[in-house]
Amino acid sequence: MRFQGKVAIVTGGARGMGASHARGLAAEGARVLIGDVLDTEGKALAEEVPGARYVHLDVTREDSWQHALHTAEEALGPVDVLVNNAGIVHFGGVEEQSPEHFRRILDVNLVGSFLGMHTVLPGMRDRGRGAVVNVSSAAGLVGFAGGVGYVASKWGVRGMTKAAALDMAGSGVRVNSVHPGVIRTPMGESASPDLFAHQPVPRMGEPEEVTRMVLFLASDDASFTTGGEFLIDGGQTIGVI
Ligand code: NAD
């Protein structure tokens, strides 16, 4: 029960890995605010997870973040944990990707995570405690063909995490990034099996395998860990980084 009495926000929490993180945090005592744009799925999950609430949160919008923080503080209490998990992918190489898709990926994956920290970190600093986990990707440590926008966004999340960890130095607030490989979610199911067939652990990962790392980093178990990058990729990137 590492999160007894604590409050967490999970973005993109209506399905996939975000739903797994919300369930995992709640199972260890957290009151969780699930934020997403998928209202039907998010509300259904919040009814099922003890102590959870759902809020419509479009991570690309500052007013939406203000509303989500207000909802968390009013309904659940001051925020101890932020999991910036919401993300999208549009495949396309540098010649094919439309500028609109490139901008949209950066807006959701990178700017969305920035806005989350920009909104939530001041309160954490004031209280002298808190943990942020930013969800990057194995694609935040390597490149892959046909993923120019996604790769750019996830390298951005990794770099931003380190800068934010330094900005929070000495405050009691920690910021880390996680880097999943191919994981069995609606997004991961769209990946080619070639991507994981030759890994040292030759299968897709399960959302719960990422959740265990997210919970470690969000908890006091990781009290001496900030600005770090943590792979959960079945060894996919060994040999290339
Ligand atoms: P998913 O598509 O199942 O879930 C993503 C969630 O984000 C959805 O519920 C979606 O509605 C939400 N979302 C999208 N745009 C949003 C917005 N503007 N505001 C709020 N919520 C929004 O995908 P997933 O696999 O669970 O992905 C979770 C995170 O993990 C993403 O950041 C993704 O890039 C990353 N990731 C996934 C994999 C994989 O193989 N599945 C691998 C590495 C990293």
mmCIF file of C-alpha atoms and ligand atoms in Angstrom:
data_model
loop_
_atom_site.group_PDB
_atom_site.id
_atom_site.type_symbol
_atom_site.label_atom_id
_atom_site.label_comp_id
_atom_site.label_asym_id
_atom_site.label_seq_id
_atom_site.Cartn_x
_atom_site.Cartn_y
_atom_site.Cartn_z
ATOM 1 C CA MET A 1 0.000 0.000 0.000
ATOM 2 C CA ARG A 2 2.671 2.493 -1.095
ATOM 3 C CA PHE A 3 0.105 5.152 -2.107
ATOM 4 C CA GLN A 4 -2.192 5.088 0.930
ATOM 5 C CA GLY A 5 -3.602 8.604 1.403
ATOM 6 C CA LYS A 6 -2.047 9.859 -1.820
ATOM 7 C CA VAL A 7 -3.622 11.404 -4.919
ATOM 8 C CA ALA A 8 -2.534 10.637 -8.474
ATOM 9 C CA ILE A 9 -3.437 11.970 -11.922
ATOM 10 C CA VAL A 10 -3.063 9.569 -14.861
ATOM 11 C CA THR A 11 -3.468 11.068 -18.335
ATOM 12 C CA GLY A 12 -4.705 8.884 -21.159
ATOM 13 C CA GLY A 13 -6.036 6.713 -18.360
ATOM 14 C CA ALA A 14 -9.204 5.443 -20.019
ATOM 15 C CA ARG A 15 -7.606 2.449 -21.728
ATOM 16 C CA GLY A 16 -4.307 0.714 -22.505
ATOM 17 C CA MET A 17 -1.333 1.305 -20.255
ATOM 18 C CA GLY A 18 -2.926 4.331 -18.581
ATOM 19 C CA ALA A 19 -5.830 2.199 -17.361
ATOM 20 C CA SER A 20 -3.339 -0.320 -15.986
ATOM 21 C CA HIS A 21 -1.429 2.429 -14.141
ATOM 22 C CA ALA A 22 -4.693 3.783 -12.695
ATOM 23 C CA ARG A 23 -5.699 0.330 -11.456
ATOM 24 C CA GLY A 24 -2.230 -0.299 -10.017
ATOM 25 C CA LEU A 25 -2.083 3.003 -8.142
ATOM 26 C CA ALA A 26 -5.603 2.490 -6.744
ATOM 27 C CA ALA A 27 -4.806 -1.082 -5.678
ATOM 28 C CA GLU A 28 -2.046 0.372 -3.484
ATOM 29 C CA GLY A 29 -4.299 2.980 -1.884
ATOM 30 C CA ALA A 30 -4.170 6.017 -4.182
ATOM 31 C CA ARG A 31 -7.184 8.121 -5.062
ATOM 32 C CA VAL A 32 -6.776 8.415 -8.828
ATOM 33 C CA LEU A 33 -8.035 11.050 -11.245
ATOM 34 C CA ILE A 34 -8.307 9.451 -14.664
ATOM 35 C CA GLY A 35 -7.995 12.093 -17.390
ATOM 36 C CA ASP A 36 -8.730 11.346 -21.036
ATOM 37 C CA VAL A 37 -10.693 12.422 -24.088
ATOM 38 C CA LEU A 38 -12.475 9.028 -24.243
ATOM 39 C CA ASP A 39 -15.310 9.948 -21.879
ATOM 40 C CA THR A 40 -17.365 6.739 -22.111
ATOM 41 C CA GLU A 41 -14.402 4.437 -21.426
ATOM 42 C CA GLY A 42 -12.965 6.737 -18.757
ATOM 43 C CA LYS A 43 -16.237 7.024 -16.819
ATOM 44 C CA ALA A 44 -16.766 3.251 -16.947
ATOM 45 C CA LEU A 45 -13.257 2.630 -15.606
ATOM 46 C CA ALA A 46 -13.657 5.191 -12.809
ATOM 47 C CA GLU A 47 -16.817 3.401 -11.648
ATOM 48 C CA GLU A 48 -14.909 0.140 -11.467
ATOM 49 C CA VAL A 49 -11.713 1.376 -9.753
ATOM 50 C CA PRO A 50 -12.141 2.085 -6.008
ATOM 51 C CA GLY A 51 -11.672 5.761 -5.122
ATOM 52 C CA ALA A 52 -11.205 6.859 -8.738
ATOM 53 C CA ARG A 53 -12.745 9.830 -10.541
ATOM 54 C CA TYR A 54 -12.870 10.639 -14.232
ATOM 55 C CA VAL A 55 -12.354 14.053 -15.804
ATOM 56 C CA HIS A 56 -12.395 15.073 -19.454
ATOM 57 C CA LEU A 57 -8.792 16.170 -19.996
ATOM 58 C CA ASP A 58 -7.376 17.139 -23.367
ATOM 59 C CA VAL A 59 -3.671 17.327 -22.517
ATOM 60 C CA THR A 60 -3.012 19.806 -25.348
ATOM 61 C CA ARG A 61 -5.181 22.495 -23.701
ATOM 62 C CA GLU A 62 -4.113 24.684 -20.797
ATOM 63 C CA ASP A 63 -7.717 25.346 -19.685
ATOM 64 C CA SER A 64 -8.367 21.603 -19.638
ATOM 65 C CA TRP A 65 -5.339 21.074 -17.378
ATOM 66 C CA GLN A 66 -6.510 23.833 -15.004
ATOM 67 C CA HIS A 67 -9.920 22.164 -14.819
ATOM 68 C CA ALA A 68 -8.351 18.764 -14.147
ATOM 69 C CA LEU A 69 -6.115 20.085 -11.364
ATOM 70 C CA HIS A 70 -9.061 21.885 -9.779
ATOM 71 C CA THR A 71 -11.162 18.703 -9.988
ATOM 72 C CA ALA A 72 -8.380 16.630 -8.405
ATOM 73 C CA GLU A 73 -7.844 19.068 -5.538
ATOM 74 C CA GLU A 74 -11.578 19.552 -4.838
ATOM 75 C CA ALA A 75 -12.629 15.921 -5.132
ATOM 76 C CA LEU A 76 -9.534 14.014 -4.020
ATOM 77 C CA GLY A 77 -6.938 16.337 -2.456
ATOM 78 C CA PRO A 78 -3.472 17.759 -3.276
ATOM 79 C CA VAL A 79 -1.726 15.870 -6.060
ATOM 80 C CA ASP A 80 1.243 13.665 -5.107
ATOM 81 C CA VAL A 81 1.758 11.759 -8.365
ATOM 82 C CA LEU A 82 1.444 12.760 -12.020
ATOM 83 C CA VAL A 83 1.710 10.115 -14.738
ATOM 84 C CA ASN A 84 1.970 11.823 -18.141
ATOM 85 C CA ASN A 85 0.874 8.810 -20.189
ATOM 86 C CA ALA A 86 -1.437 10.186 -22.919
ATOM 87 C CA GLY A 87 0.018 9.661 -26.359
ATOM 88 C CA ILE A 88 -0.743 9.126 -30.038
ATOM 89 C CA VAL A 89 1.114 7.745 -33.032
ATOM 90 C CA HIS A 90 0.855 8.454 -36.759
ATOM 91 C CA PHE A 91 3.357 6.429 -38.746
ATOM 92 C CA GLY A 92 5.187 8.097 -41.609
ATOM 93 C CA GLY A 93 8.736 8.773 -42.738
ATOM 94 C CA VAL A 94 10.270 12.192 -43.110
ATOM 95 C CA GLU A 95 9.066 12.439 -46.723
ATOM 96 C CA GLU A 96 5.559 11.079 -46.155
ATOM 97 C CA GLN A 97 4.505 12.434 -42.775
ATOM 98 C CA SER A 98 2.193 15.389 -43.195
ATOM 99 C CA PRO A 99 3.249 18.509 -41.295
ATOM 100 C CA GLU A 100 -0.200 18.433 -39.640
ATOM 101 C CA HIS A 101 0.405 14.939 -38.249
ATOM 102 C CA PHE A 102 3.947 15.846 -37.174
ATOM 103 C CA ARG A 103 2.666 18.885 -35.267
ATOM 104 C CA ARG A 104 -0.228 16.929 -33.733
ATOM 105 C CA ILE A 105 2.075 14.186 -32.397
ATOM 106 C CA LEU A 106 4.345 16.786 -30.791
ATOM 107 C CA ASP A 107 1.324 18.614 -29.399
ATOM 108 C CA VAL A 108 -0.133 15.564 -27.625
ATOM 109 C CA ASN A 109 3.012 13.642 -26.656
ATOM 110 C CA LEU A 110 5.456 16.462 -25.876
ATOM 111 C CA VAL A 111 3.515 19.678 -25.275
ATOM 112 C CA GLY A 112 0.821 17.715 -23.405
ATOM 113 C CA SER A 113 3.392 16.342 -20.953
ATOM 114 C CA PHE A 114 4.959 19.800 -20.578
ATOM 115 C CA LEU A 115 1.559 21.336 -19.778
ATOM 116 C CA GLY A 116 0.953 18.630 -17.185
ATOM 117 C CA MET A 117 4.181 19.428 -15.379
ATOM 118 C CA HIS A 118 3.695 23.178 -15.837
ATOM 119 C CA THR A 119 0.271 22.900 -14.155
ATOM 120 C CA VAL A 120 0.966 20.394 -11.380
ATOM 121 C CA LEU A 121 4.594 20.998 -10.343
ATOM 122 C CA PRO A 122 4.079 24.368 -8.561
ATOM 123 C CA GLY A 123 1.795 22.732 -5.968
ATOM 124 C CA MET A 124 4.180 19.820 -5.520
ATOM 125 C CA ARG A 125 7.069 22.246 -4.970
ATOM 126 C CA ASP A 126 5.055 24.212 -2.392
ATOM 127 C CA ARG A 127 4.296 21.003 -0.487
ATOM 128 C CA GLY A 128 7.899 19.793 -0.822
ATOM 129 C CA ARG A 129 6.945 16.410 -2.224
ATOM 130 C CA GLY A 130 5.757 14.723 -5.383
ATOM 131 C CA ALA A 131 6.719 12.444 -8.231
ATOM 132 C CA VAL A 132 6.212 12.749 -11.982
ATOM 133 C CA VAL A 133 6.538 9.821 -14.365
ATOM 134 C CA ASN A 134 6.681 10.800 -18.043
ATOM 135 C CA VAL A 135 5.881 8.028 -20.505
ATOM 136 C CA SER A 136 8.363 8.131 -23.361
ATOM 137 C CA SER A 137 9.205 4.986 -25.378
ATOM 138 C CA ALA A 138 12.090 2.839 -26.548
ATOM 139 C CA ALA A 139 11.685 5.251 -29.477
ATOM 140 C CA GLY A 140 12.904 7.948 -27.080
ATOM 141 C CA LEU A 141 16.356 6.304 -27.071
ATOM 142 C CA VAL A 142 16.684 5.095 -30.680
ATOM 143 C CA GLY A 143 15.153 5.936 -34.050
ATOM 144 C CA PHE A 144 12.968 3.803 -36.267
ATOM 145 C CA ALA A 145 12.090 4.221 -39.936
ATOM 146 C CA GLY A 146 8.628 5.565 -40.545
ATOM 147 C CA GLY A 147 8.312 7.165 -37.139
ATOM 148 C CA VAL A 148 9.770 10.634 -37.527
ATOM 149 C CA GLY A 149 7.132 12.484 -35.534
ATOM 150 C CA TYR A 150 6.747 9.846 -32.838
ATOM 151 C CA VAL A 151 10.511 9.491 -32.358
ATOM 152 C CA ALA A 152 10.953 13.265 -32.169
ATOM 153 C CA SER A 153 8.197 13.533 -29.565
ATOM 154 C CA LYS A 154 9.562 10.735 -27.382
ATOM 155 C CA TRP A 155 13.183 11.999 -27.470
ATOM 156 C CA GLY A 156 11.670 15.338 -26.473
ATOM 157 C CA VAL A 157 9.882 13.783 -23.502
ATOM 158 C CA ARG A 158 13.133 12.143 -22.371
ATOM 159 C CA GLY A 159 15.106 15.395 -22.624
ATOM 160 C CA MET A 160 12.385 17.473 -20.998
ATOM 161 C CA THR A 161 12.321 15.015 -18.087
ATOM 162 C CA LYS A 162 15.986 15.656 -17.330
ATOM 163 C CA ALA A 163 15.578 19.446 -17.517
ATOM 164 C CA ALA A 164 12.513 19.317 -15.253
ATOM 165 C CA ALA A 165 14.315 17.055 -12.749
ATOM 166 C CA LEU A 166 17.068 19.702 -12.512
ATOM 167 C CA ASP A 167 14.489 22.503 -12.192
ATOM 168 C CA MET A 168 13.018 20.603 -9.213
ATOM 169 C CA ALA A 169 16.441 19.954 -7.599
ATOM 170 C CA GLY A 170 16.332 20.196 -3.805
ATOM 171 C CA SER A 171 12.535 20.610 -3.747
ATOM 172 C CA GLY A 172 11.581 17.045 -2.798
ATOM 173 C CA VAL A 173 9.965 16.527 -6.194
ATOM 174 C CA ARG A 174 11.336 13.829 -8.520
ATOM 175 C CA VAL A 175 10.835 13.507 -12.306
ATOM 176 C CA ASN A 176 11.677 10.350 -14.282
ATOM 177 C CA SER A 177 10.843 8.827 -17.679
ATOM 178 C CA VAL A 178 9.850 5.290 -18.652
ATOM 179 C CA HIS A 179 10.609 3.750 -22.046
ATOM 180 C CA PRO A 180 8.343 0.833 -22.965
ATOM 181 C CA GLY A 181 8.994 -1.399 -25.959
ATOM 182 C CA VAL A 182 6.053 -2.967 -27.802
ATOM 183 C CA ILE A 183 3.230 -3.388 -25.270
ATOM 184 C CA ARG A 184 -0.146 -5.117 -25.722
ATOM 185 C CA THR A 185 -2.543 -2.121 -25.924
ATOM 186 C CA PRO A 186 -4.692 -0.693 -28.716
ATOM 187 C CA MET A 187 -1.593 1.265 -29.831
ATOM 188 C CA GLY A 188 0.876 -1.628 -29.441
ATOM 189 C CA GLU A 189 -1.360 -4.085 -31.326
ATOM 190 C CA SER A 190 -0.811 -1.955 -34.441
ATOM 191 C CA ALA A 191 2.955 -2.698 -34.385
ATOM 192 C CA SER A 192 4.482 -5.340 -36.654
ATOM 193 C CA PRO A 193 5.495 -8.625 -34.873
ATOM 194 C CA ASP A 194 8.919 -8.143 -36.564
ATOM 195 C CA LEU A 195 9.561 -5.436 -34.002
ATOM 196 C CA PHE A 196 9.676 -7.866 -31.078
ATOM 197 C CA ALA A 197 10.226 -11.333 -32.605
ATOM 198 C CA HIS A 198 14.032 -11.152 -32.208
ATOM 199 C CA GLN A 199 14.187 -9.531 -28.781
ATOM 200 C CA PRO A 200 15.957 -11.339 -25.909
ATOM 201 C CA VAL A 201 12.446 -11.617 -24.430
ATOM 202 C CA PRO A 202 10.689 -12.435 -27.737
ATOM 203 C CA ARG A 203 7.134 -11.294 -27.091
ATOM 204 C CA MET A 204 4.989 -8.209 -26.562
ATOM 205 C CA GLY A 205 5.082 -6.725 -23.096
ATOM 206 C CA GLU A 206 1.970 -6.584 -20.926
ATOM 207 C CA PRO A 207 0.713 -3.234 -19.585
ATOM 208 C CA GLU A 208 1.163 -4.484 -16.002
ATOM 209 C CA GLU A 209 4.900 -4.960 -16.641
ATOM 210 C CA VAL A 210 5.160 -1.228 -17.346
ATOM 211 C CA THR A 211 2.866 -0.379 -14.431
ATOM 212 C CA ARG A 212 5.260 -2.049 -11.976
ATOM 213 C CA MET A 213 8.043 0.329 -13.094
ATOM 214 C CA VAL A 214 5.729 3.360 -13.050
ATOM 215 C CA LEU A 215 4.622 2.534 -9.503
ATOM 216 C CA PHE A 216 8.220 2.073 -8.343
ATOM 217 C CA LEU A 217 9.209 5.499 -9.706
ATOM 218 C CA ALA A 218 6.081 7.184 -8.331
ATOM 219 C CA SER A 219 6.635 5.734 -4.853
ATOM 220 C CA ASP A 220 9.083 6.442 -2.048
ATOM 221 C CA ASP A 221 10.883 3.234 -3.072
ATOM 222 C CA ALA A 222 12.541 5.485 -5.685
ATOM 223 C CA SER A 223 13.368 8.254 -3.175
ATOM 224 C CA PHE A 224 16.977 8.638 -4.475
ATOM 225 C CA THR A 225 16.044 8.470 -8.179
ATOM 226 C CA THR A 226 15.366 11.507 -10.374
ATOM 227 C CA GLY A 227 16.083 12.483 -13.975
ATOM 228 C CA GLY A 228 16.447 8.802 -14.859
ATOM 229 C CA GLU A 229 15.307 6.831 -17.925
ATOM 230 C CA PHE A 230 13.955 3.327 -17.424
ATOM 231 C CA LEU A 231 13.564 0.735 -20.186
ATOM 232 C CA ILE A 232 10.834 -1.913 -20.091
ATOM 233 C CA ASP A 233 11.418 -3.324 -23.581
ATOM 234 C CA GLY A 234 12.301 -7.026 -23.390
ATOM 235 C CA GLY A 235 15.837 -6.080 -24.439
ATOM 236 C CA GLN A 236 14.637 -4.662 -27.786
ATOM 237 C CA THR A 237 17.221 -1.891 -27.767
ATOM 238 C CA ILE A 238 20.275 -3.854 -26.514
ATOM 239 C CA GLY A 239 23.006 -3.419 -29.073
ATOM 240 C CA VAL A 240 21.635 -0.219 -30.515
ATOM 241 C CA ILE A 241 22.101 2.073 -27.534
HETATM 242 P P1 NAD B 1 -3.551 3.746 -26.251
HETATM 243 O O1 NAD B 1 -3.796 4.321 -27.600
HETATM 244 O O2 NAD B 1 -4.177 2.457 -25.893
HETATM 245 O O3 NAD B 1 -3.900 4.802 -25.100
HETATM 246 C C1 NAD B 1 -3.558 6.152 -25.200
HETATM 247 C C2 NAD B 1 -4.584 6.965 -24.436
HETATM 248 O O4 NAD B 1 -4.232 8.358 -24.571
HETATM 249 C C3 NAD B 1 -6.006 6.791 -24.987
HETATM 250 O O5 NAD B 1 -6.918 6.516 -23.941
HETATM 251 C C4 NAD B 1 -6.270 8.120 -25.649
HETATM 252 O O6 NAD B 1 -7.647 8.496 -25.673
HETATM 253 C C5 NAD B 1 -5.431 9.070 -24.791
HETATM 254 N N1 NAD B 1 -5.222 10.353 -25.458
HETATM 255 C C6 NAD B 1 -4.885 10.577 -26.752
HETATM 256 N N2 NAD B 1 -4.859 11.893 -27.003
HETATM 257 C C7 NAD B 1 -5.185 12.528 -25.846
HETATM 258 C C8 NAD B 1 -5.331 13.889 -25.468
HETATM 259 N N3 NAD B 1 -5.160 14.896 -26.345
HETATM 260 N N4 NAD B 1 -5.648 14.171 -24.186
HETATM 261 C C9 NAD B 1 -5.841 13.169 -23.279
HETATM 262 N N5 NAD B 1 -5.741 11.859 -23.578
HETATM 263 C C10 NAD B 1 -5.412 11.547 -24.861
HETATM 264 O O7 NAD B 1 -1.963 3.643 -26.153
HETATM 265 P P2 NAD B 1 -0.985 2.981 -25.052
HETATM 266 O O8 NAD B 1 -0.183 1.981 -25.744
HETATM 267 O O9 NAD B 1 -1.692 2.654 -23.792
HETATM 268 O O10 NAD B 1 -0.032 4.250 -24.840
HETATM 269 C C11 NAD B 1 0.206 4.891 -23.592
HETATM 270 C C12 NAD B 1 1.525 5.635 -23.695
HETATM 271 O O11 NAD B 1 2.594 4.697 -23.874
HETATM 272 C C13 NAD B 1 1.618 6.593 -24.883
HETATM 273 O O12 NAD B 1 2.316 7.757 -24.501
HETATM 274 C C14 NAD B 1 2.422 5.808 -25.898
HETATM 275 O O13 NAD B 1 3.092 6.645 -26.816
HETATM 276 C C15 NAD B 1 3.378 5.071 -24.993
HETATM 277 N N6 NAD B 1 3.987 3.867 -25.563
HETATM 278 C C16 NAD B 1 3.223 2.845 -26.052
HETATM 279 C C17 NAD B 1 3.853 1.695 -26.525
HETATM 280 C C18 NAD B 1 3.082 0.489 -27.014
HETATM 281 O O14 NAD B 1 3.662 -0.395 -27.639
HETATM 282 N N7 NAD B 1 1.800 0.369 -26.729
HETATM 283 C C19 NAD B 1 5.247 1.618 -26.524
HETATM 284 C C20 NAD B 1 5.993 2.676 -26.026
HETATM 285 C C21 NAD B 1 5.351 3.798 -25.536
#
